[in-house]
CSV table of C-alpha atoms in Angstrom, one decimal:
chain,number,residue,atom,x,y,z
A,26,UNK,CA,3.4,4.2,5.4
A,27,UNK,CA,0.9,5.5,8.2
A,28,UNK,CA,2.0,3.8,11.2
A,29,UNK,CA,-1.2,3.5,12.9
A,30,UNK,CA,-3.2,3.1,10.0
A,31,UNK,CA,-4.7,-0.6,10.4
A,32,UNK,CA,-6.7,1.2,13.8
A,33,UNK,CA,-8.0,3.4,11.4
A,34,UNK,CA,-9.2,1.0,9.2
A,35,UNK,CA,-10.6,-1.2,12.3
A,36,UNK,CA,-12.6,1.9,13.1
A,37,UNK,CA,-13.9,2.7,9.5
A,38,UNK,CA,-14.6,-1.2,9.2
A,39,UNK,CA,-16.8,-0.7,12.5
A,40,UNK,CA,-18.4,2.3,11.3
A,41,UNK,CA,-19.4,0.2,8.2
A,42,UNK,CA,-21.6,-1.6,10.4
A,43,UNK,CA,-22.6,1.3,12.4
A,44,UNK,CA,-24.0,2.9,9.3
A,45,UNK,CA,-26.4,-0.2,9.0
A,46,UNK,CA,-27.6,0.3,12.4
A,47,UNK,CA,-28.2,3.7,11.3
A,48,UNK,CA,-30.2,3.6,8.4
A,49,UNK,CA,-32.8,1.1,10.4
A,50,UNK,CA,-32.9,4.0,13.3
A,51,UNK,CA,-33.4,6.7,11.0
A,52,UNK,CA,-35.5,5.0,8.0
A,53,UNK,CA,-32.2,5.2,5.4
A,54,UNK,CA,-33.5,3.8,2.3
A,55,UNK,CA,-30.3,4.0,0.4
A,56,UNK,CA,-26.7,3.9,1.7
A,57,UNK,CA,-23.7,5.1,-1.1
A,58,UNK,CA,-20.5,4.8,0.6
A,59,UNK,CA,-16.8,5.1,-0.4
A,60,UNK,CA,-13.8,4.5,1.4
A,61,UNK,CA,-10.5,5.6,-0.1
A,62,UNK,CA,-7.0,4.9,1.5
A,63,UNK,CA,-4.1,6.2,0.0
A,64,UNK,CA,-0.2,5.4,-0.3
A,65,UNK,CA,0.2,7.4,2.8
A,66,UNK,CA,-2.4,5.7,4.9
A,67,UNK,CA,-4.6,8.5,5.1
A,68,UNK,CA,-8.5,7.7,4.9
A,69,UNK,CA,-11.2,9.4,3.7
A,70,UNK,CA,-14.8,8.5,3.9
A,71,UNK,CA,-17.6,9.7,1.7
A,72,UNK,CA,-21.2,8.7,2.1
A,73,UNK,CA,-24.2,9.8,0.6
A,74,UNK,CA,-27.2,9.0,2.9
A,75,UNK,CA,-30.7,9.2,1.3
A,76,UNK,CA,-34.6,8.9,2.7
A,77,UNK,CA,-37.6,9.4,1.8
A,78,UNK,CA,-39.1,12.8,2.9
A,79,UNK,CA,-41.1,11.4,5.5
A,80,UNK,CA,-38.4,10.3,7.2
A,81,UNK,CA,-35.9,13.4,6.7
A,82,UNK,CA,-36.6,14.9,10.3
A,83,UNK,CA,-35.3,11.4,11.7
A,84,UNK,CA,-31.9,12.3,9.4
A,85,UNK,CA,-31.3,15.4,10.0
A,86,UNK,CA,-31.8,14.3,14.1
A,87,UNK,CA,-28.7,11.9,13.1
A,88,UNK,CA,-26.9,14.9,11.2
A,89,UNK,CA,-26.8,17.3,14.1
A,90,UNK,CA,-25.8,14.5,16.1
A,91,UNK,CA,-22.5,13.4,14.0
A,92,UNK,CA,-21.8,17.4,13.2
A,93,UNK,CA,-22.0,17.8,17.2
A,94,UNK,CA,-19.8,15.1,18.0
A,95,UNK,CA,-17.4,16.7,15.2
A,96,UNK,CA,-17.5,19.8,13.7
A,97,UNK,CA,-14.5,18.5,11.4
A,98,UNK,CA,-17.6,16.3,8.8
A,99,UNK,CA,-18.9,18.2,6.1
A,100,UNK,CA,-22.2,17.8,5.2
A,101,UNK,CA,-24.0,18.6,2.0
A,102,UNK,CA,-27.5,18.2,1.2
A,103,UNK,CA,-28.8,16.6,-1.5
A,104,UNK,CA,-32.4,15.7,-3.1
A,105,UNK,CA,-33.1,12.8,-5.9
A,106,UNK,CA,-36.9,12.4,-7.0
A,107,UNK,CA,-38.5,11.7,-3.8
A,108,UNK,CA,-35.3,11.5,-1.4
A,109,UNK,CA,-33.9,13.7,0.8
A,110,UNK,CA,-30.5,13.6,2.4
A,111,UNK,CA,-26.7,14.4,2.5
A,112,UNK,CA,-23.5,13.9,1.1
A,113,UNK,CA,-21.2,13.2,4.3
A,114,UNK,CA,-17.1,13.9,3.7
A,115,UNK,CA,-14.6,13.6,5.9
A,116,UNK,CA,-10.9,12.2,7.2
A,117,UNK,CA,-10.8,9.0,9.1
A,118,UNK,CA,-8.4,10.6,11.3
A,119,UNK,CA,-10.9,12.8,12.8
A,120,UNK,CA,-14.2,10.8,11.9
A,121,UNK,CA,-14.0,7.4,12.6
A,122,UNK,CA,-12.2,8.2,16.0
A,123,UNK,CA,-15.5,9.5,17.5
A,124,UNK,CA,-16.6,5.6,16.9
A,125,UNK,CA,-14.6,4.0,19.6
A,126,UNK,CA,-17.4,3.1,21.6
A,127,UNK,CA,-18.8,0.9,19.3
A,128,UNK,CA,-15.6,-0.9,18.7
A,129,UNK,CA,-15.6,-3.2,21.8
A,130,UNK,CA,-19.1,-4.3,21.1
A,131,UNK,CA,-18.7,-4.7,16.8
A,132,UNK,CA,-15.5,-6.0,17.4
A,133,UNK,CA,-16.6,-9.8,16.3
A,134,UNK,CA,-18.3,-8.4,13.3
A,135,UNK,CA,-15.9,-5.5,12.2
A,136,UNK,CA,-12.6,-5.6,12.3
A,137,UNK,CA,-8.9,-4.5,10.6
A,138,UNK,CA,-5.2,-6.2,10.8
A,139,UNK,CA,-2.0,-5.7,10.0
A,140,UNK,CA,1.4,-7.9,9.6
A,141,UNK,CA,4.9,-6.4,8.7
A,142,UNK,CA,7.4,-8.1,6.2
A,143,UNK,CA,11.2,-6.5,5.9
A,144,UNK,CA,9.7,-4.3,3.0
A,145,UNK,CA,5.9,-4.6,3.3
A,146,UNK,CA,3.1,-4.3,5.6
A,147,UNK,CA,-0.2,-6.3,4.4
A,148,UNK,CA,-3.5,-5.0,5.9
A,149,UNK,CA,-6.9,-6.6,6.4
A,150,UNK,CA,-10.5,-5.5,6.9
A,151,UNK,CA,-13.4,-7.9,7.4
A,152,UNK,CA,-17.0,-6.8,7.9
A,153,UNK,CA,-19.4,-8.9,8.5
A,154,UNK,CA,-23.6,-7.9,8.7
A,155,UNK,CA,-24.9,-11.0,10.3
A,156,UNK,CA,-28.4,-12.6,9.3
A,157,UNK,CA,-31.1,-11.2,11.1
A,158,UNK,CA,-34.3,-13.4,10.8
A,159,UNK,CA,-36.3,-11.2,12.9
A,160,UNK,CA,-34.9,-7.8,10.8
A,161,UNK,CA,-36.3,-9.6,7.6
A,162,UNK,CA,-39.6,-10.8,8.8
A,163,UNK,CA,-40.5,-7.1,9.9
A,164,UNK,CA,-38.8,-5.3,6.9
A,165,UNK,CA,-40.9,-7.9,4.2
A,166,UNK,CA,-43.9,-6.9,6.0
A,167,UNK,CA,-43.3,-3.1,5.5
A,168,UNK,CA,-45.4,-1.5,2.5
A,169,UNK,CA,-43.1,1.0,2.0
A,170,UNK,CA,-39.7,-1.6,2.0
A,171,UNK,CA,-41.8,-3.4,-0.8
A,172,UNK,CA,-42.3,-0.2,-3.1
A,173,UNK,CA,-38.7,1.1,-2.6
A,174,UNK,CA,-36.3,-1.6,-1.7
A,175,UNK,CA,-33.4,-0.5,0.3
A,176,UNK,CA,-30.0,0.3,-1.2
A,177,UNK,CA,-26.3,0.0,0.4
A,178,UNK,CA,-23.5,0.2,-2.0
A,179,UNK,CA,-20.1,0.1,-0.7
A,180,UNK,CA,-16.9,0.7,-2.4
A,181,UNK,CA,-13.3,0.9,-1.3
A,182,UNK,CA,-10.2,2.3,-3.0
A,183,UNK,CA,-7.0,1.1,-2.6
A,184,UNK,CA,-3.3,2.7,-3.3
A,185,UNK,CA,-2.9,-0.7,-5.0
A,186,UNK,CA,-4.6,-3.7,-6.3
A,187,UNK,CA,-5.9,-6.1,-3.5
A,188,UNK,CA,-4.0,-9.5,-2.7
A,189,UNK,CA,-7.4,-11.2,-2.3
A,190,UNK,CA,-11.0,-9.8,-2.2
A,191,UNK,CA,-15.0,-11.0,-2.2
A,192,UNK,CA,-16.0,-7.8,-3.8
A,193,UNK,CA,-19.2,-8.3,-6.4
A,194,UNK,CA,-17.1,-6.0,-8.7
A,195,UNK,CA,-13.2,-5.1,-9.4
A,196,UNK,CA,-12.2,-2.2,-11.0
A,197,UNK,CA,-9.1,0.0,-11.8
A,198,UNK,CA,-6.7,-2.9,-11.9
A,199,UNK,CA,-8.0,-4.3,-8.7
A,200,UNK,CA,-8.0,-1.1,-7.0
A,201,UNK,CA,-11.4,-0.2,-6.5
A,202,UNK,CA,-13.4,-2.8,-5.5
A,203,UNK,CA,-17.4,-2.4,-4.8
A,204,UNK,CA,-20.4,-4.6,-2.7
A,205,UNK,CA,-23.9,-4.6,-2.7
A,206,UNK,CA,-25.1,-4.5,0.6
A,207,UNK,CA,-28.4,-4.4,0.3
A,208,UNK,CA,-29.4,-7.4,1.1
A,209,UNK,CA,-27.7,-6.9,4.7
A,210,UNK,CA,-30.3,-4.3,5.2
A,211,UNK,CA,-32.7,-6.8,5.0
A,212,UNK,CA,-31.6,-9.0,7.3
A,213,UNK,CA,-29.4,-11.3,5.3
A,214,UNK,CA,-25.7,-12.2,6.0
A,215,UNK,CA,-23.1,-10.1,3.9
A,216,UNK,CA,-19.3,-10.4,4.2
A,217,UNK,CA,-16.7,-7.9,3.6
A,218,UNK,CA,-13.1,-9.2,3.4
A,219,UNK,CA,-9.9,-7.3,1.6
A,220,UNK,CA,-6.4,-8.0,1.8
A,221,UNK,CA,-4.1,-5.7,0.8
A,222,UNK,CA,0.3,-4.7,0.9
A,223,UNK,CA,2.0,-1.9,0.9
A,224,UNK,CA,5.7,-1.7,-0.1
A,225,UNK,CA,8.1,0.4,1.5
A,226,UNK,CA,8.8,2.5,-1.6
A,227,UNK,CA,11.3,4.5,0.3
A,228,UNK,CA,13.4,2.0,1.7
A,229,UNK,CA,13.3,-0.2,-1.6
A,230,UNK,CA,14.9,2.5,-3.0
A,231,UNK,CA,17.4,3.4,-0.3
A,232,UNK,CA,18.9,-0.2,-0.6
A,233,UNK,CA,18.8,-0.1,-4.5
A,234,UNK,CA,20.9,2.9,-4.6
A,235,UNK,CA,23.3,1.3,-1.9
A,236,UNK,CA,23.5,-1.7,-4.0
A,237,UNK,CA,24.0,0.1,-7.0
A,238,UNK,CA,27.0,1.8,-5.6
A,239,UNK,CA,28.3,-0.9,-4.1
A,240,UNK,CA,28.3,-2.2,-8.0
A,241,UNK,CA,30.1,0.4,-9.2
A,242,UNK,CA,32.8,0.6,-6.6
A,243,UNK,CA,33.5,-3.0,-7.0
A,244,UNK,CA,33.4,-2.3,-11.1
A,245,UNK,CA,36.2,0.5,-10.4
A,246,UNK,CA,38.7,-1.8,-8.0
A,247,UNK,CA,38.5,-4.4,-10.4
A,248,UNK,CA,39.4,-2.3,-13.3
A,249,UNK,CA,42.3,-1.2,-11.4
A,250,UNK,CA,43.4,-4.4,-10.6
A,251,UNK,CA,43.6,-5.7,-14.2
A,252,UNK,CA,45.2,-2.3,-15.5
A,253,UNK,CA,48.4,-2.9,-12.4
A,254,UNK,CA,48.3,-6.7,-12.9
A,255,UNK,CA,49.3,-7.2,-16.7
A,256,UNK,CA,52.7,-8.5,-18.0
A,257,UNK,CA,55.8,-7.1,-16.4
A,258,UNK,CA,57.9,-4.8,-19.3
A,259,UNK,CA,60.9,-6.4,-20.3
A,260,UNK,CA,64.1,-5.7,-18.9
A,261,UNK,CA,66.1,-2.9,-20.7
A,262,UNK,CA,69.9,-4.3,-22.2
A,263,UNK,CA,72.3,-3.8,-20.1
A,264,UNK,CA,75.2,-0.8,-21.5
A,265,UNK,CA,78.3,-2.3,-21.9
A,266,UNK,CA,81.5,0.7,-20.8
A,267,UNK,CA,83.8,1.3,-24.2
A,268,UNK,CA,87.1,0.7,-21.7
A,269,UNK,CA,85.8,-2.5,-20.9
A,270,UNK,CA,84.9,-3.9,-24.5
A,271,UNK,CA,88.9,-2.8,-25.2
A,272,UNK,CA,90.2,-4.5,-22.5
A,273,UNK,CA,88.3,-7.9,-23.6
A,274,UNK,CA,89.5,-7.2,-26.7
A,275,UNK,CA,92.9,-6.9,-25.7
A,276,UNK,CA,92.8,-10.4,-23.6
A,277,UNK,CA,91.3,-12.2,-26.3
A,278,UNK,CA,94.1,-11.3,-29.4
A,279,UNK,CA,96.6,-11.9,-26.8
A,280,UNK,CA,95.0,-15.5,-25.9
A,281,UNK,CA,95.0,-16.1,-29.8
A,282,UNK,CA,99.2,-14.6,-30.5
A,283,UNK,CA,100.4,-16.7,-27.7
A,284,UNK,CA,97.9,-19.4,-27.1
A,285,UNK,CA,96.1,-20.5,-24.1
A,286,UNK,CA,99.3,-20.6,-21.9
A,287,UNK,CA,100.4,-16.8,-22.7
A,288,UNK,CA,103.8,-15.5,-24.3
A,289,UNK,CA,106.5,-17.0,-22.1
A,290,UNK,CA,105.1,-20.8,-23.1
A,291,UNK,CA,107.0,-22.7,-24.9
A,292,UNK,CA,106.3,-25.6,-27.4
């Protein structure tokens, strides 16, 4: 397991947020992103980022930007109907660390945890958008919010299925959970909240094959112990010398000539 990986996740929970903050900036009208984590911890963020082609100069302003701050995001344009935009790929490791400034001031909103068990660690991310009664007023008013109603989809895939979740939609077992966000783009409060463990595979393993062996020696002493312990072979007859039979022989006719007090007794 990735020993730093709840900061990662605290970062890509905060860019979750961030993301919002940049659609309004640079008129996103619709917001595809997927979060992967894997049994390793690794992260990977893909997001597709879409406008209308009126506002593509304000996107591709916003593209040089994150490409500047690191030259390790791939982008990839992209064009549906009447939007423009890109497909954005990348590693958490080397993405979602150029967000740290907005960590201290999303940190009520956007944030990831972590406790450790003897076998597991169990990791949470909650994202919150807030509402924004002022955002919504001003976005109901706009002709063009009206004709193409904004879109933020979220989805996050886990190595395993999620203890608890308030995803919209489960998939995979549990593993791939999805939101609809949209309705944080217009100024209404949306929640994000996932709880997931990972098991030491590695160390369940170690201490099965140690008990297992353990088992076996135990299996083998005891075996031994009931193969030496059984009943104890009976003693062989003792040999009796020929010399000796003889001489018993000879004291016992001699008893029965004379009697019991031998031959000089009289009667």
């Amino acid at each position: 397991m990735c020993k730093d990986m709840y900061k990662v996740l605290k970062r890509m929970a905060v860019c979750l947020s961030v993301m919002l903050l940049w659609a309004g900036t640079a008129g996103f009208m619709r917001l595809d992103s997927q979060v992967s984590i894997g049994e390793d911890g690794a992260v990977s963020l893909e997001s597709k980022m879409m406008v209308l082609k009126k506002f593509k100069k304000n996107l591709d302003a916003l593209q040089a930007k994150l490409k500047k701050q690191n030259t390790n995001i791939v982008f990839e344009p992209v064009r549906e109907g009447e939007y423009r935009g890109y497909v954005m790929r990348t590693g958490a490791a080397t993405y979602f660390s150029s967000i740290d400034g907005f960590i201290a001031s999303y940190n009520g909103t956007a944030h990831s945890s972590k406790s450790e068990g003897l076998f597991s660690e169990t990791y949470t991310i909650y994202v919150i958008f807030p509402h924004n009664e002022q955002l919504r007023k001003e976005m109901l008013k706009d002709p063009l919010v009206r004709k193409y109603p904004p879109q933020y989809k979220l989805r996050i895939d886990l190595p395993c299925a999620a203890d608890s979740h308030n995803a919209d939609k489960s998939m995979n077992d549990g593993k791939s959970l999805s939101w609809d966000l949209s309705p944080a783009m217009l100024g209404k409060m949306r929640e994000v909240k996932v709880v997931f463990t990972l098991w030491n595979k590695q160390l369940i393993t170690i201490i099965a094959c140690i008990g297992v062996a353990l088992v076996l020696v135990l299996f083998s002493l005891l075996i031994a112990v009931l193969r030496s312990g059984g009943s104890p072979a009976a003693e062989p007859a003792p040999v009796l010398d020929q010399s000796f039979i003889d001489s018993q022989f000879k004291t016992m006719t001699g008893r029965e000539r004379y009697g019991s007090g031998g031959p000089n007794t009289r009667y």
